[in-house]
Short mmCIF file of C-alpha atoms in Angstrom, two decimals:
data_model
loop_
_atom_site.label_atom_id
_atom_site.label_comp_id
_atom_site.label_asym_id
_atom_site.label_seq_id
_atom_site.Cartn_x
_atom_site.Cartn_y
_atom_site.Cartn_z
CA MET A 1 65.35 108.23 112.13
CA ASN A 2 67.63 107.73 109.12
CA LYS A 3 70.63 105.52 109.64
CA ILE A 4 74.11 107.04 109.63
CA LYS A 5 76.06 105.80 106.62
CA ILE A 6 79.54 104.66 107.60
CA ALA A 7 82.63 103.35 105.81
CA ILE A 8 85.40 101.26 107.39
CA ILE A 9 89.07 101.93 106.52
CA GLY A 10 91.61 99.28 107.50
CA LEU A 11 90.37 95.68 107.48
CA ASN A 12 93.16 93.87 109.33
CA PHE A 13 91.54 94.66 112.69
CA GLY A 14 88.66 96.49 111.05
CA LYS A 15 87.06 93.25 109.86
CA LYS A 16 86.01 92.65 113.47
CA ILE A 17 84.29 96.03 113.39
CA VAL A 18 82.62 95.14 110.09
CA ASP A 19 81.30 91.95 111.73
CA GLN A 20 80.00 94.00 114.65
CA LEU A 21 78.30 96.57 112.41
CA MET A 22 76.60 93.82 110.42
CA THR A 23 75.41 91.69 113.34
CA ASP A 24 75.26 93.63 116.63
CA GLU A 25 72.12 95.43 117.77
CA SER A 26 74.27 98.10 119.48
CA THR A 27 75.24 99.39 116.03
CA ALA A 28 71.64 99.67 114.75
CA ASP A 29 72.05 103.42 114.13
CA PHE A 30 74.60 102.76 111.37
CA GLU A 31 74.49 101.43 107.83
CA LEU A 32 77.81 100.09 106.51
CA VAL A 33 78.07 101.20 102.88
CA LYS A 34 81.74 100.80 101.92
CA VAL A 35 85.04 99.30 103.05
CA CYS A 36 88.62 100.25 102.20
CA ASP A 37 91.96 98.46 102.45
CA LEU A 38 95.20 98.34 100.47
CA ASP A 39 95.31 94.57 100.95
CA THR A 40 93.15 93.26 98.10
CA ASN A 41 92.77 89.85 99.77
CA ASN A 42 91.27 91.40 102.91
CA LEU A 43 89.11 93.61 100.75
CA LYS A 44 87.79 90.77 98.59
CA GLN A 45 86.98 88.62 101.61
CA VAL A 46 84.81 91.31 103.20
CA GLU A 47 83.21 92.32 99.89
CA GLU A 48 82.15 88.75 99.18
CA GLN A 49 81.08 87.89 102.73
CA TYR A 50 78.78 90.88 103.14
CA ILE A 51 78.07 91.82 99.49
CA ILE A 52 79.40 95.31 100.07
CA SER A 53 81.26 97.84 97.94
CA GLY A 54 85.02 98.08 98.50
CA THR A 55 87.94 100.21 97.37
CA THR A 56 91.71 100.48 97.78
CA ASP A 57 91.53 104.27 97.40
CA PHE A 58 91.31 106.22 100.68
CA ASN A 59 90.27 109.36 98.76
CA GLU A 60 87.24 107.58 97.32
CA ILE A 61 85.86 107.40 100.85
CA LEU A 62 86.63 111.05 101.54
CA ASN A 63 85.01 112.25 98.32
CA ASP A 64 81.79 110.24 98.67
CA PRO A 65 79.09 112.72 99.77
CA GLU A 66 76.76 109.94 100.93
CA ILE A 67 79.17 108.75 103.65
CA ASP A 68 78.50 110.48 106.98
CA ALA A 69 81.11 108.78 109.16
CA VAL A 70 84.28 106.71 108.94
CA GLY A 71 85.62 103.91 111.11
CA LEU A 72 89.41 104.25 110.96
CA PHE A 73 91.26 101.09 111.98
CA THR A 74 94.75 101.53 110.56
CA GLY A 75 97.85 101.44 112.82
CA PRO A 76 98.30 104.25 115.36
CA SER A 77 101.50 105.75 113.93
CA GLY A 78 100.51 108.69 111.74
CA ARG A 79 96.81 108.22 112.46
CA ALA A 80 96.38 111.93 113.23
CA ASP A 81 97.13 112.77 109.58
CA PHE A 82 94.41 110.39 108.41
CA LEU A 83 91.99 111.83 110.96
CA LYS A 84 92.73 115.38 109.84
CA LYS A 85 91.88 114.48 106.23
CA ILE A 86 88.70 112.68 107.24
CA ILE A 87 87.27 115.46 109.42
CA SER A 88 88.29 118.04 106.80
CA SER A 89 86.15 116.12 104.29
CA GLY A 90 83.14 116.70 106.56
CA LYS A 91 82.91 113.26 108.13
CA ASP A 92 82.92 112.11 111.76
CA VAL A 93 85.21 109.32 112.99
CA MET A 94 85.21 106.27 115.21
CA THR A 95 88.71 104.91 115.73
CA THR A 96 90.56 102.67 118.16
CA LYS A 97 93.26 102.51 120.79
CA PRO A 98 96.10 103.39 120.93
CA PHE A 99 95.03 106.73 119.47
CA GLU A 100 98.48 107.92 118.27
CA VAL A 101 102.14 107.62 119.18
CA ASP A 102 102.72 111.35 118.65
CA CYS A 103 101.11 113.28 121.52
CA GLU A 104 101.44 116.65 119.82
CA ALA A 105 99.77 115.44 116.62
CA ALA A 106 97.03 113.79 118.68
CA LEU A 107 96.19 116.96 120.60
CA GLU A 108 96.28 119.05 117.45
CA VAL A 109 93.75 116.91 115.56
CA LEU A 110 91.46 116.57 118.58
CA GLU A 111 91.38 120.33 119.06
CA LYS A 112 90.86 120.85 115.32
CA ALA A 113 87.87 118.49 115.43
CA GLN A 114 86.36 120.50 118.29
CA GLU A 115 86.85 123.75 116.37
CA MET A 116 85.19 122.26 113.28
CA GLY A 117 82.32 120.70 115.22
CA ARG A 118 83.37 117.23 114.06
CA ILE A 119 83.26 114.09 116.22
CA ILE A 120 86.25 111.84 116.95
CA HIS A 121 85.48 108.90 119.26
CA LEU A 122 87.49 105.82 120.20
CA ASN A 123 87.00 102.81 122.43
CA SER A 124 89.68 103.62 125.02
CA PRO A 125 89.32 106.07 126.52
CA ALA A 126 85.66 105.92 125.55
CA PRO A 127 83.82 109.20 124.85
CA CYS A 128 81.80 108.89 128.07
CA LEU A 129 82.83 107.38 131.38
CA PRO A 130 82.11 103.62 131.13
CA HIS A 131 79.75 101.90 133.55
CA ASP A 132 82.40 100.19 135.67
CA LEU A 133 84.42 103.36 136.30
CA ASN A 134 81.25 105.36 136.85
CA LEU A 135 80.15 102.86 139.51
CA ILE A 136 83.54 103.03 141.25
CA LYS A 137 83.31 106.82 141.43
CA LYS A 138 79.80 106.53 142.90
CA TRP A 139 81.02 104.06 145.53
CA GLN A 140 83.88 106.39 146.39
CA ILE A 141 81.40 109.13 147.31
CA LYS A 142 78.64 106.93 148.76
CA HIS A 143 80.95 105.07 151.16
CA THR A 144 83.39 107.92 151.89
CA LEU A 145 86.31 105.88 150.58
CA GLY A 146 88.62 108.89 150.55
CA ARG A 147 91.57 109.25 148.19
CA ALA A 148 92.62 106.58 145.73
CA ILE A 149 96.07 105.44 146.92
CA SER A 150 97.26 102.61 144.69
CA CYS A 151 96.22 100.17 142.01
CA ASN A 152 97.42 96.81 140.70
CA MET A 153 96.14 95.77 137.28
CA SER A 154 96.82 92.88 134.92
CA VAL A 155 95.82 91.64 131.49
CA TRP A 156 97.12 88.65 129.56
CA CYS A 157 96.52 86.25 126.72
CA SER A 158 98.44 83.55 124.86
CA TYR A 159 100.09 84.65 121.59
CA ARG A 160 102.99 82.95 119.84
CA GLU A 161 103.80 85.58 117.24
CA VAL A 162 106.36 85.69 114.45
CA ALA A 163 107.90 88.71 112.75
CA ASP A 164 105.84 89.86 109.78
CA GLY A 165 107.23 93.32 109.04
CA SER A 166 104.14 95.04 110.42
CA TRP A 167 104.11 97.96 112.88
CA TYR A 168 104.00 95.39 115.69
CA ASP A 169 107.69 94.68 114.95
CA ASP A 170 108.80 98.31 115.26
CA PRO A 171 109.54 99.53 118.82
CA SER A 172 109.14 103.16 117.73
CA LYS A 173 105.58 102.43 116.50
CA CYS A 174 104.73 99.74 119.06
CA PRO A 175 106.70 100.41 122.28
CA VAL A 176 106.54 97.63 124.91
CA PRO A 177 103.82 95.76 122.93
CA PRO A 178 101.97 93.99 125.78
CA ILE A 179 101.36 97.37 127.43
CA PHE A 180 100.82 99.27 124.17
CA ARG A 181 98.41 96.74 122.69
CA LEU A 182 96.63 95.42 125.81
CA GLY A 183 97.65 97.53 128.82
CA ILE A 184 96.59 100.74 127.07
CA TYR A 185 93.02 100.03 128.25
CA LEU A 186 94.26 99.96 131.83
CA ILE A 187 96.37 103.10 131.40
CA ASN A 188 93.30 104.98 130.21
CA ASP A 189 91.27 103.66 133.16
CA LEU A 190 93.98 104.85 135.55
CA VAL A 191 93.99 108.37 134.09
CA GLN A 192 90.25 108.59 134.83
CA ILE A 193 90.90 107.54 138.44
CA PHE A 194 94.19 109.26 139.34
CA GLY A 195 94.60 112.11 136.84
CA GLU A 196 97.94 113.13 135.38
CA ALA A 197 101.09 111.05 135.82
CA ASP A 198 104.50 112.21 137.02
CA SER A 199 106.86 109.40 135.97
CA VAL A 200 107.03 105.77 134.88
CA SER A 201 109.31 102.76 135.12
CA VAL A 202 109.15 99.74 132.84
CA THR A 203 110.49 96.19 132.66
CA SER A 204 110.01 94.02 129.57
CA SER A 205 111.20 90.68 128.27
CA LYS A 206 110.95 88.27 125.36
CA ILE A 207 109.81 84.75 126.25
CA PHE A 208 108.02 83.07 123.35
CA THR A 209 107.75 85.75 120.68
CA LYS A 210 109.72 85.61 117.45
CA ARG A 211 109.17 89.32 116.92
CA PRO A 212 112.01 91.75 117.74
CA THR A 213 109.72 93.32 120.36
CA ALA A 214 108.75 92.10 123.86
CA ASP A 215 105.86 89.80 124.80
CA ASN A 216 106.01 90.17 128.62
CA ALA A 217 106.04 93.51 130.45
CA ASN A 218 105.39 95.50 133.60
CA LEU A 219 104.72 99.24 133.90
CA THR A 220 104.74 101.22 137.14
CA ILE A 221 103.26 104.72 137.16
CA LEU A 222 103.74 107.44 139.79
CA PHE A 223 100.93 109.99 139.59
CA LYS A 224 101.20 113.67 140.48
CA ASN A 225 98.88 113.18 143.46
CA GLY A 226 101.25 110.59 144.95
CA ALA A 227 99.27 107.50 143.94
CA ILE A 228 101.17 104.52 142.53
CA ALA A 229 99.81 102.04 139.98
CA ASN A 230 101.21 98.87 138.49
CA ILE A 231 100.21 97.20 135.19
CA PHE A 232 101.34 93.73 134.20
CA ALA A 233 100.57 92.69 130.60
CA SER A 234 101.64 89.55 128.79
CA PHE A 235 101.15 87.54 125.61
CA CYS A 236 102.58 84.44 127.35
CA ILE A 237 99.80 83.09 129.59
CA ASN A 238 97.17 80.52 128.69
CA ASP A 239 94.81 79.91 131.61
CA GLY A 240 91.40 80.47 130.02
CA ASP A 241 91.11 84.00 131.40
CA ALA A 242 92.39 85.94 128.39
CA TYR A 243 91.82 89.72 128.49
CA LYS A 244 90.26 89.56 131.95
CA ASN A 245 91.52 93.05 132.89
CA SER A 246 91.74 92.52 136.63
CA MET A 247 92.11 95.44 139.02
CA SER A 248 92.68 95.90 142.75
CA LEU A 249 92.08 99.57 143.54
CA ASN A 250 92.99 100.73 147.05
CA PHE A 251 91.36 103.77 148.63
CA GLU A 252 92.04 105.19 152.07
CA ASN A 253 89.02 103.40 153.49
CA GLY A 254 88.39 100.42 151.25
CA THR A 255 89.39 98.38 148.22
CA VAL A 256 87.53 97.86 144.94
CA TYR A 257 88.14 94.62 143.04
CA ARG A 258 87.35 94.14 139.35
CA ASN A 259 87.58 90.63 137.88
CA VAL A 260 89.87 89.42 140.66
CA GLY A 261 90.05 85.84 141.90
CA ILE A 262 89.25 82.40 140.54
CA LYS A 263 85.74 83.28 139.39
CA GLN A 264 85.83 83.71 135.61
CA SER A 265 84.24 86.81 134.12
CA GLN A 266 81.43 86.06 131.69
CA GLY A 267 83.21 87.66 128.76
CA MET A 268 85.72 90.31 127.75
CA GLU A 269 83.01 92.95 127.74
CA ASN A 270 81.80 92.22 131.29
CA ALA A 271 83.08 92.96 134.77
CA GLU A 272 82.45 91.70 138.30
CA LEU A 273 82.97 94.51 140.81
CA GLY A 274 83.15 94.29 144.58
CA LEU A 275 83.92 96.70 147.41
CA ILE A 276 85.64 95.56 150.61
CA MET A 277 85.79 97.80 153.68
CA GLY A 278 87.02 97.43 157.23
CA ASP A 279 84.98 97.96 160.38
CA PHE A 280 86.32 98.12 163.94
CA ASP A 281 83.47 95.91 165.17
CA LYS A 282 82.70 93.68 162.17
CA GLY A 283 86.17 93.55 160.60
CA ARG A 284 86.40 92.88 156.88
CA THR A 285 83.03 93.42 155.17
CA ILE A 286 81.82 92.93 151.60
CA VAL A 287 79.92 96.19 151.19
CA GLU A 288 78.94 96.12 147.51
CA GLU A 289 78.91 93.58 144.69
CA GLU A 290 77.71 94.21 141.14
CA PHE A 291 77.93 92.65 137.69
CA ILE A 292 78.56 95.17 134.87
CA PRO A 293 77.50 93.88 131.43
CA VAL A 294 79.38 96.61 129.53
CA CYS A 295 82.67 97.92 130.90
CA SER A 296 85.61 100.06 129.80
CA GLY A 297 87.24 99.43 126.43
CA GLN A 298 84.04 98.92 124.43
CA TYR A 299 82.96 100.96 121.40
CA GLN A 300 80.12 103.27 122.43
CA TRP A 301 78.24 103.22 119.12
CA LYS A 302 75.04 104.69 120.53
CA ASN A 303 76.94 107.65 121.98
CA PHE A 304 78.75 108.07 118.66
CA ALA A 305 75.38 108.27 116.89
CA LYS A 306 74.05 110.74 119.48
CA ALA A 307 77.10 112.98 119.06
CA ILE A 308 76.78 112.96 115.26
CA ARG A 309 73.12 113.92 115.64
CA LYS A 310 74.15 116.76 117.99
CA GLU A 311 72.55 115.21 121.07
CA LYS A 312 74.18 116.06 124.39
CA LEU A 313 76.33 113.41 126.09
CA THR A 314 77.13 113.15 129.80
CA ASP A 315 80.48 112.51 131.51
CA GLU A 316 82.38 113.26 128.30
CA ILE A 317 86.14 112.93 128.22
CA THR A 318 88.33 115.74 126.91
CA PRO A 319 91.31 115.84 124.52
CA LYS A 320 93.44 116.28 127.66
CA ASP A 321 92.18 112.91 128.99
CA ILE A 322 93.23 111.16 125.77
CA VAL A 323 96.62 112.85 125.60
CA SER A 324 97.34 112.15 129.30
CA GLY A 325 97.30 108.43 128.49
CA LEU A 326 99.48 108.99 125.42
CA LYS A 327 102.04 110.87 127.51
CA ILE A 328 102.39 107.81 129.72
CA ILE A 329 102.99 105.68 126.62
CA ALA A 330 105.56 108.18 125.32
CA ALA A 331 107.44 108.15 128.63
CA MET A 332 107.23 104.34 128.71
CA SER A 333 108.88 104.20 125.29
CA ILE A 334 111.70 106.46 126.47
CA ALA A 335 112.14 104.41 129.65
CA ASP A 336 112.27 101.14 127.73
CA GLN A 337 114.99 102.47 125.43
CA GLY A 338 116.96 104.06 128.27
CA ASN A 339 117.54 103.23 131.93
CA GLY A 340 114.06 101.87 132.67
CA SER A 341 112.47 105.04 134.00
CA ALA A 342 111.35 108.41 132.63
CA LYS A 343 109.53 111.56 133.69
CA ILE A 344 106.28 112.58 132.03
CA SER A 345 106.83 115.63 129.88
CA ASN A 346 105.01 118.75 131.15
CA SER A 347 104.55 119.78 127.54
CA VAL A 348 103.09 117.72 124.73
CA CYS A 349 105.57 114.99 123.87
CA MET A 350 106.68 112.62 121.18
CA PRO A 351 108.78 109.51 121.96
#
């Protein structure tokens, strides 16, 4: 089968995607044919490293009839406008989290893509339910765990950043950065578990950062079904467990743990899952344990290729799933700029 020809736009983060496309077997369906960035230094570095054609002109990508798909890795603010132009040029798109800061624009371009028969995928939420969340849902049914009641999640790393004038410095484009940049993965996981949110509260602080935005934060979410979840995210912690994405998920009749405890996960892409249940006779019992080599937050390149080739996917997310996570972010931004709490808008919202 012929490879899908793809171009990458935005090489600040996108260089990591270029590296993946050029070296990872999971991307074998794609042939990288061109890269694009306004920063000529970034562009030259990638051109020379991989002997690949580059351009500073976004329209050159759009007007190239040989390019089937685009990887868009610019900042999230205004991304919907870029996406609209790309799908209108007849190309499918892989992009990244956070999808957009404007919920209304996000929903509009996702619905437009569906109407046009064009594909827009991203890594979080992924186009199909990832293996770790799929396993949790299976355990919930298999072991009659009942309703999901609460969840505590955390993710951290060690950054010592300085202001550079990028979108990371702008609270309107990057609200509560530890949550927006790292905790967004966890928000999107929670939406798949609990559904739509009702309200949020947020606490943030600056400890080491030299940016005008926070580097330490906590987000609490009340969901419409009564469940409560808590996400702690920080750029301040150096313990060797960066990006571990730990989760303690409480059901009526048991608790699922993901990457919890002193055992180190074998990589950012992996997850150790365990299910604990109570028994009147045996007491606390470890019911299930499983290692997941590919978990939530990863780019599903094979599913992207299948969708472009019009093959049917299973457990697909909807535009509503994506926008539900964005609504939480929008409310978080409002809460952080106000009294610390905010309701989720019933309509599509923009912070």
